[in-house]
């Protein structure tokens, strides 16, 4: 496969998804929207006035939306498989260079993997121009997912700082990235000479030590970042943002999705490597006890099938009452945030 021939636009079509709720049409930033708007219409879109786009999305026939959704799901699946294949060969799916290679004149997202000889100052020009917040977040999610599914991505809404509108921490091996923006970042700091525009911040740690600090760069949002943010804020009734191939631990905050995932979970032989830690409390009705023989049979089936005990216990003891707590597994990254100066 010639990875160099892959276009950045095509990859980003599969990276970050915007989904029409109810209709379930998968969007992917402006790339997917461009399939329904011509270039002239896209160029005229005003991030501060997206009513035309909202009206267009709302007018799409449900059967068309369903068909495009299924097509997008399949395309995402194929693209992620190709990304994984390239990554396993230490090849960058975006630029075609080896992941460990750094070429100053060829900026690429794989620079955030810290290829040999790269220095922080090499990011000065790169991060002074829009590179796409959601594109970068999605790329880092894909990278993290090659090591651990879900577990390497802390996007828990419950852990987001009150001053931030969006905040995520992602890790891969010994590298950890944190991206965020708050209301004042999105508006731009009017009293600042180098941050009076909509922007976001990134921190990059290597072995726990800062390589890039939050205050090092004010990275401009792209026009299409601002459109996506506007859609998420003003069209949440028809649009949902998600990462179909690289979800994070926020799945624990989605009750419906969590119930579906719970049915697919299996017991891990290595608790330290498990995606989730679960604790289940079981109690029998007053006057009833658990048979020791049945307990032995249940534990045996658990060892043989890897079906979690909380799922088996109802089979052996239909009357039992259980309460299960599911938490992130060991090694899950804490969210990192910028301290006020």
CSV table of C-alpha atoms in Angstrom, one decimal:
chain,number,residue,atom,x,y,z
A,1,UNK,CA,0.0,0.0,0.0
A,2,UNK,CA,1.3,3.5,-0.9
A,3,UNK,CA,0.6,5.4,2.3
A,4,UNK,CA,1.9,8.6,0.7
A,5,UNK,CA,-1.0,8.6,-1.7
A,6,UNK,CA,-3.5,8.8,1.2
A,7,UNK,CA,-5.0,12.3,1.4
A,8,UNK,CA,-5.3,14.1,4.7
A,9,UNK,CA,-8.9,15.0,3.8
A,10,UNK,CA,-9.9,11.4,3.4
A,11,UNK,CA,-8.4,10.4,6.7
A,12,UNK,CA,-10.1,13.2,8.5
A,13,UNK,CA,-13.4,12.1,7.0
A,14,UNK,CA,-13.2,9.1,9.3
A,15,UNK,CA,-11.7,10.8,12.3
A,16,UNK,CA,-14.1,13.0,14.2
A,17,UNK,CA,-17.8,12.4,13.8
A,18,UNK,CA,-20.8,14.5,14.0
A,19,UNK,CA,-24.0,12.5,14.1
A,20,UNK,CA,-27.5,13.6,13.4
A,21,UNK,CA,-29.5,12.5,16.4
A,22,UNK,CA,-32.6,10.5,15.5
A,23,UNK,CA,-31.5,10.3,11.9
A,24,UNK,CA,-28.1,9.1,12.9
A,25,UNK,CA,-26.2,10.6,10.0
A,26,UNK,CA,-22.5,10.6,10.6
A,27,UNK,CA,-20.7,13.8,9.8
A,28,UNK,CA,-17.1,14.5,10.0
A,29,UNK,CA,-16.4,18.2,10.3
A,30,UNK,CA,-16.5,20.2,7.1
A,31,UNK,CA,-15.3,17.2,5.0
A,32,UNK,CA,-18.6,15.3,5.3
A,33,UNK,CA,-20.6,18.5,5.1
A,34,UNK,CA,-18.9,19.2,1.8
A,35,UNK,CA,-20.6,16.2,0.3
A,36,UNK,CA,-23.8,18.2,0.7
A,37,UNK,CA,-22.6,21.7,0.0
A,38,UNK,CA,-20.4,22.8,-2.9
A,39,UNK,CA,-17.1,24.6,-2.4
A,40,UNK,CA,-18.7,28.1,-2.9
A,41,UNK,CA,-21.3,27.4,-0.3
A,42,UNK,CA,-18.7,26.1,2.1
A,43,UNK,CA,-16.5,29.2,1.7
A,44,UNK,CA,-19.4,31.4,2.4
A,45,UNK,CA,-20.3,29.7,5.6
A,46,UNK,CA,-20.0,32.0,8.6
A,47,UNK,CA,-19.0,30.3,11.8
A,48,UNK,CA,-21.1,32.8,13.7
A,49,UNK,CA,-24.2,32.1,11.6
A,50,UNK,CA,-24.8,28.5,10.7
A,51,UNK,CA,-28.6,28.6,10.2
A,52,UNK,CA,-28.3,27.7,6.6
A,53,UNK,CA,-26.3,24.6,7.5
A,54,UNK,CA,-28.7,23.6,10.3
A,55,UNK,CA,-31.7,24.1,7.9
A,56,UNK,CA,-30.1,21.9,5.3
A,57,UNK,CA,-29.3,19.1,7.7
A,58,UNK,CA,-32.8,19.2,9.1
A,59,UNK,CA,-34.3,18.9,5.6
A,60,UNK,CA,-32.4,15.7,4.7
A,61,UNK,CA,-34.8,12.7,4.1
A,62,UNK,CA,-34.4,10.0,6.9
A,63,UNK,CA,-33.8,7.2,4.4
A,64,UNK,CA,-30.9,9.2,2.8
A,65,UNK,CA,-29.5,9.9,6.3
A,66,UNK,CA,-29.6,6.3,7.3
A,67,UNK,CA,-27.9,5.2,4.0
A,68,UNK,CA,-25.1,7.8,4.4
A,69,UNK,CA,-24.7,6.8,8.0
A,70,UNK,CA,-24.1,3.2,7.2
A,71,UNK,CA,-21.7,4.1,4.4
A,72,UNK,CA,-19.8,6.3,6.7
A,73,UNK,CA,-19.5,3.6,9.4
A,74,UNK,CA,-18.1,1.2,6.9
A,75,UNK,CA,-15.6,3.8,5.6
A,76,UNK,CA,-14.5,4.7,9.1
A,77,UNK,CA,-13.9,1.0,9.8
A,78,UNK,CA,-11.8,0.6,6.7
A,79,UNK,CA,-9.8,3.8,7.3
A,80,UNK,CA,-9.0,2.9,10.8
A,81,UNK,CA,-7.8,-0.6,9.8
A,82,UNK,CA,-5.5,1.1,7.2
A,83,UNK,CA,-4.3,3.5,9.8
A,84,UNK,CA,-3.5,0.7,12.2
A,85,UNK,CA,-1.6,-1.2,9.5
A,86,UNK,CA,0.5,1.8,8.7
A,87,UNK,CA,1.1,2.5,12.4
A,88,UNK,CA,2.2,-1.1,13.0
A,89,UNK,CA,4.9,-0.6,10.3
A,90,UNK,CA,6.0,2.7,12.0
A,91,UNK,CA,4.7,4.6,9.0
A,92,UNK,CA,2.7,7.8,9.1
A,93,UNK,CA,-0.6,7.4,7.5
A,94,UNK,CA,-0.8,11.1,6.8
A,95,UNK,CA,2.5,12.1,5.2
A,96,UNK,CA,4.0,8.7,4.4
A,97,UNK,CA,7.2,9.2,6.3
A,98,UNK,CA,8.5,6.9,9.0
A,99,UNK,CA,7.1,7.9,12.4
A,100,UNK,CA,10.6,8.3,13.9
A,101,UNK,CA,11.6,10.7,11.1
A,102,UNK,CA,11.5,14.5,11.5
A,103,UNK,CA,11.6,16.8,8.4
A,104,UNK,CA,11.4,20.5,9.4
A,105,UNK,CA,9.7,21.4,6.2
A,106,UNK,CA,7.0,18.8,6.4
A,107,UNK,CA,4.9,19.5,9.5
A,108,UNK,CA,2.6,16.6,10.4
A,109,UNK,CA,0.6,15.3,13.3
A,110,UNK,CA,3.2,12.6,13.9
A,111,UNK,CA,5.5,15.3,15.2
A,112,UNK,CA,3.4,14.9,18.4
A,113,UNK,CA,5.0,11.5,18.8
A,114,UNK,CA,8.3,13.3,19.2
A,115,UNK,CA,10.4,11.9,16.3
A,116,UNK,CA,14.1,11.9,16.7
A,117,UNK,CA,15.8,15.4,16.8
A,118,UNK,CA,12.6,17.4,17.0
A,119,UNK,CA,12.6,20.3,19.5
A,120,UNK,CA,9.9,22.5,20.9
A,121,UNK,CA,10.9,25.4,18.9
A,122,UNK,CA,10.2,23.4,15.7
A,123,UNK,CA,6.5,23.7,16.6
A,124,UNK,CA,6.6,27.5,16.5
A,125,UNK,CA,5.5,28.0,12.9
A,126,UNK,CA,3.4,24.9,12.8
A,127,UNK,CA,1.2,25.8,15.7
A,128,UNK,CA,0.9,29.5,14.7
A,129,UNK,CA,-1.5,28.4,12.0
A,130,UNK,CA,-4.8,26.5,12.3
A,131,UNK,CA,-4.2,22.7,12.2
A,132,UNK,CA,-7.7,21.6,13.4
A,133,UNK,CA,-8.5,21.0,17.0
A,134,UNK,CA,-10.9,18.1,16.3
A,135,UNK,CA,-8.5,16.6,13.7
A,136,UNK,CA,-5.6,16.6,16.1
A,137,UNK,CA,-7.7,15.2,19.0
A,138,UNK,CA,-9.0,12.5,16.8
A,139,UNK,CA,-5.5,11.6,15.5
A,140,UNK,CA,-4.2,11.3,19.1
A,141,UNK,CA,-7.2,9.2,20.0
A,142,UNK,CA,-6.4,6.8,17.1
A,143,UNK,CA,-2.8,6.6,18.3
A,144,UNK,CA,-3.8,5.9,21.9
A,145,UNK,CA,-6.3,3.2,20.8
A,146,UNK,CA,-3.6,1.2,19.1
A,147,UNK,CA,-2.3,0.5,22.6
A,148,UNK,CA,-5.4,0.4,24.7
A,149,UNK,CA,-9.1,0.6,23.7
A,150,UNK,CA,-10.9,3.3,25.8
A,151,UNK,CA,-8.5,3.1,28.7
A,152,UNK,CA,-5.9,5.6,27.4
A,153,UNK,CA,-8.4,8.5,26.8
A,154,UNK,CA,-9.8,10.5,29.7
A,155,UNK,CA,-12.7,12.5,28.3
A,156,UNK,CA,-14.9,12.2,31.3
A,157,UNK,CA,-17.3,15.1,31.5
A,158,UNK,CA,-17.4,14.7,35.3
A,159,UNK,CA,-13.7,15.5,35.5
A,160,UNK,CA,-13.7,18.6,33.2
A,161,UNK,CA,-12.7,21.8,34.9
A,162,UNK,CA,-15.5,24.3,35.5
A,163,UNK,CA,-13.6,26.9,33.6
A,164,UNK,CA,-13.2,24.7,30.5
A,165,UNK,CA,-15.7,24.0,27.7
A,166,UNK,CA,-13.8,21.0,26.4
A,167,UNK,CA,-10.9,19.1,28.0
A,168,UNK,CA,-9.3,15.8,27.2
A,169,UNK,CA,-6.2,13.9,28.3
A,170,UNK,CA,-4.8,11.1,26.0
A,171,UNK,CA,-1.8,8.9,26.6
A,172,UNK,CA,0.2,6.5,24.5
A,173,UNK,CA,3.1,4.6,26.0
A,174,UNK,CA,5.3,7.3,27.8
A,175,UNK,CA,3.7,10.3,26.0
A,176,UNK,CA,0.6,12.2,27.4
A,177,UNK,CA,-1.3,15.0,25.6
A,178,UNK,CA,-3.9,17.3,27.1
A,179,UNK,CA,-6.0,19.6,25.0
A,180,UNK,CA,-8.5,22.1,26.2
A,181,UNK,CA,-10.2,25.5,25.7
A,182,UNK,CA,-12.4,27.6,27.8
A,183,UNK,CA,-14.9,30.4,27.1
A,184,UNK,CA,-12.3,33.1,27.1
A,185,UNK,CA,-10.0,31.0,24.8
A,186,UNK,CA,-12.9,30.6,22.4
A,187,UNK,CA,-13.6,34.3,22.4
A,188,UNK,CA,-10.0,35.4,22.3
A,189,UNK,CA,-8.3,37.5,25.0
A,190,UNK,CA,-9.0,41.0,23.9
A,191,UNK,CA,-6.2,42.5,26.1
A,192,UNK,CA,-3.6,40.1,24.7
A,193,UNK,CA,-1.2,40.8,21.8
A,194,UNK,CA,-0.7,37.2,20.9
A,195,UNK,CA,-4.0,35.5,21.9
A,196,UNK,CA,-6.7,38.0,20.8
A,197,UNK,CA,-8.3,35.3,18.5
A,198,UNK,CA,-10.2,32.0,19.2
A,199,UNK,CA,-7.6,29.4,20.2
A,200,UNK,CA,-6.9,26.4,22.3
A,201,UNK,CA,-4.0,25.0,24.4
A,202,UNK,CA,-2.0,21.8,24.4
A,203,UNK,CA,0.3,20.2,26.9
A,204,UNK,CA,2.6,17.3,26.0
A,205,UNK,CA,4.4,15.3,28.7
A,206,UNK,CA,7.1,12.7,28.1
A,207,UNK,CA,7.9,10.4,31.0
A,208,UNK,CA,5.9,12.9,33.1
A,209,UNK,CA,8.2,15.8,32.1
A,210,UNK,CA,6.8,18.7,30.1
A,211,UNK,CA,7.9,18.9,26.4
A,212,UNK,CA,5.2,21.4,25.5
A,213,UNK,CA,3.5,23.5,28.3
A,214,UNK,CA,-0.1,24.8,28.1
A,215,UNK,CA,1.2,28.4,28.0
A,216,UNK,CA,3.7,27.8,25.2
A,217,UNK,CA,1.2,28.1,22.3
A,218,UNK,CA,-2.1,29.7,21.6
A,219,UNK,CA,-3.2,27.5,18.7
A,220,UNK,CA,-5.8,29.1,16.4
A,221,UNK,CA,-9.0,27.3,15.7
A,222,UNK,CA,-9.7,26.6,12.1
A,223,UNK,CA,-12.9,28.0,10.5
A,224,UNK,CA,-14.3,24.5,10.5
A,225,UNK,CA,-13.5,24.0,14.1
A,226,UNK,CA,-15.6,27.0,14.9
A,227,UNK,CA,-18.4,25.7,12.7
A,228,UNK,CA,-18.3,22.3,14.5
A,229,UNK,CA,-18.3,24.0,17.9
A,230,UNK,CA,-21.3,26.2,16.8
A,231,UNK,CA,-23.2,23.1,15.6
A,232,UNK,CA,-22.5,21.2,18.9
A,233,UNK,CA,-23.7,24.2,20.9
A,234,UNK,CA,-26.7,25.3,18.9
A,235,UNK,CA,-27.9,22.1,17.1
A,236,UNK,CA,-27.5,19.5,19.8
A,237,UNK,CA,-31.1,18.4,19.2
A,238,UNK,CA,-30.1,17.1,15.7
A,239,UNK,CA,-26.3,16.6,16.0
A,240,UNK,CA,-24.2,14.6,18.4
A,241,UNK,CA,-20.4,14.6,18.4
A,242,UNK,CA,-18.5,11.3,18.9
A,243,UNK,CA,-15.5,9.1,18.1
A,244,UNK,CA,-16.7,5.9,16.6
A,245,UNK,CA,-13.3,4.2,16.3
A,246,UNK,CA,-11.6,5.7,19.3
A,247,UNK,CA,-14.0,6.3,22.2
A,248,UNK,CA,-12.8,7.3,25.6
A,249,UNK,CA,-13.8,6.7,29.2
A,250,UNK,CA,-16.8,8.9,28.8
A,251,UNK,CA,-18.6,5.8,27.7
A,252,UNK,CA,-19.2,5.3,31.5
A,253,UNK,CA,-21.3,8.4,31.4
A,254,UNK,CA,-23.6,7.1,28.7
A,255,UNK,CA,-26.0,4.7,30.4
A,256,UNK,CA,-27.4,3.1,27.2
A,257,UNK,CA,-23.9,2.6,25.8
A,258,UNK,CA,-22.6,1.3,29.1
A,259,UNK,CA,-25.3,-1.3,29.3
A,260,UNK,CA,-24.5,-2.5,25.8
A,261,UNK,CA,-20.8,-2.7,26.6
A,262,UNK,CA,-21.4,-4.5,29.9
A,263,UNK,CA,-23.0,-7.4,28.0
A,264,UNK,CA,-19.8,-7.7,25.9
A,265,UNK,CA,-17.3,-7.5,28.8
A,266,UNK,CA,-15.3,-10.6,29.8
A,267,UNK,CA,-13.2,-11.2,32.8
A,268,UNK,CA,-9.5,-10.4,32.5
A,269,UNK,CA,-6.6,-12.7,33.4
A,270,UNK,CA,-4.5,-9.6,34.2
A,271,UNK,CA,-6.4,-7.1,36.3
A,272,UNK,CA,-3.6,-4.5,35.8
A,273,UNK,CA,-4.3,-4.5,32.0
A,274,UNK,CA,-8.1,-4.4,32.3
A,275,UNK,CA,-10.0,-1.5,30.7
A,276,UNK,CA,-12.5,-1.4,33.6
A,277,UNK,CA,-12.4,-2.3,37.3
A,278,UNK,CA,-15.8,-3.6,38.5
A,279,UNK,CA,-17.0,-4.2,42.0
A,280,UNK,CA,-20.3,-6.1,42.6
A,281,UNK,CA,-22.2,-6.4,45.8
A,282,UNK,CA,-24.7,-9.3,46.0
A,283,UNK,CA,-27.3,-10.0,48.6
A,284,UNK,CA,-30.0,-12.7,49.0
A,285,UNK,CA,-33.5,-12.0,50.3
A,286,UNK,CA,-34.0,-12.4,54.0
A,287,UNK,CA,-34.0,-16.0,55.0
A,288,UNK,CA,-32.2,-17.2,51.9
A,289,UNK,CA,-28.6,-18.3,51.4
A,290,UNK,CA,-26.3,-19.2,48.6
A,291,UNK,CA,-25.5,-22.9,48.1
A,292,UNK,CA,-21.8,-23.7,48.3
A,293,UNK,CA,-22.1,-26.2,45.5
A,294,UNK,CA,-23.8,-23.7,43.2
A,295,UNK,CA,-21.1,-21.2,44.0
A,296,UNK,CA,-18.4,-23.7,43.0
A,297,UNK,CA,-20.2,-24.3,39.8
A,298,UNK,CA,-20.5,-20.6,39.1
A,299,UNK,CA,-16.8,-19.9,39.8
A,300,UNK,CA,-15.9,-22.8,37.5
A,301,UNK,CA,-18.0,-21.5,34.6
A,302,UNK,CA,-16.4,-18.1,35.2
A,303,UNK,CA,-12.9,-19.5,34.8
A,304,UNK,CA,-13.8,-21.5,31.7
A,305,UNK,CA,-15.9,-18.9,29.9
A,306,UNK,CA,-14.6,-15.6,31.2
A,307,UNK,CA,-18.2,-14.4,31.6
A,308,UNK,CA,-18.2,-11.9,34.6
A,309,UNK,CA,-19.5,-13.3,37.9
A,310,UNK,CA,-22.1,-10.5,38.0
A,311,UNK,CA,-23.7,-11.9,34.8
A,312,UNK,CA,-23.5,-15.5,36.0
A,313,UNK,CA,-24.8,-15.0,39.5
A,314,UNK,CA,-28.4,-14.4,38.3
A,315,UNK,CA,-28.2,-17.7,36.4
A,316,UNK,CA,-27.4,-19.6,39.6
A,317,UNK,CA,-29.3,-17.5,42.1
A,318,UNK,CA,-32.3,-15.8,40.3
A,319,UNK,CA,-33.4,-14.2,43.5
A,320,UNK,CA,-30.2,-12.3,44.2
A,321,UNK,CA,-30.0,-8.5,44.3
A,322,UNK,CA,-26.8,-7.1,42.9
A,323,UNK,CA,-25.3,-3.6,42.6
A,324,UNK,CA,-22.3,-3.2,40.3
A,325,UNK,CA,-19.8,-0.2,40.3
A,326,UNK,CA,-17.7,0.2,37.1
A,327,UNK,CA,-14.6,2.4,37.2
A,328,UNK,CA,-11.7,3.1,34.9
A,329,UNK,CA,-9.0,0.4,35.1
A,330,UNK,CA,-5.5,0.9,36.6
A,331,UNK,CA,-3.2,3.2,34.6
A,332,UNK,CA,-6.1,5.4,33.4
A,333,UNK,CA,-4.7,9.0,33.0
A,334,UNK,CA,-5.8,11.9,35.2
A,335,UNK,CA,-7.0,15.0,33.4
A,336,UNK,CA,-4.3,17.7,33.2
A,337,UNK,CA,-5.4,21.3,33.2
A,338,UNK,CA,-3.6,24.6,33.1
A,339,UNK,CA,-3.1,26.5,36.3
A,340,UNK,CA,-3.9,30.2,36.3
A,341,UNK,CA,-0.8,32.4,36.3
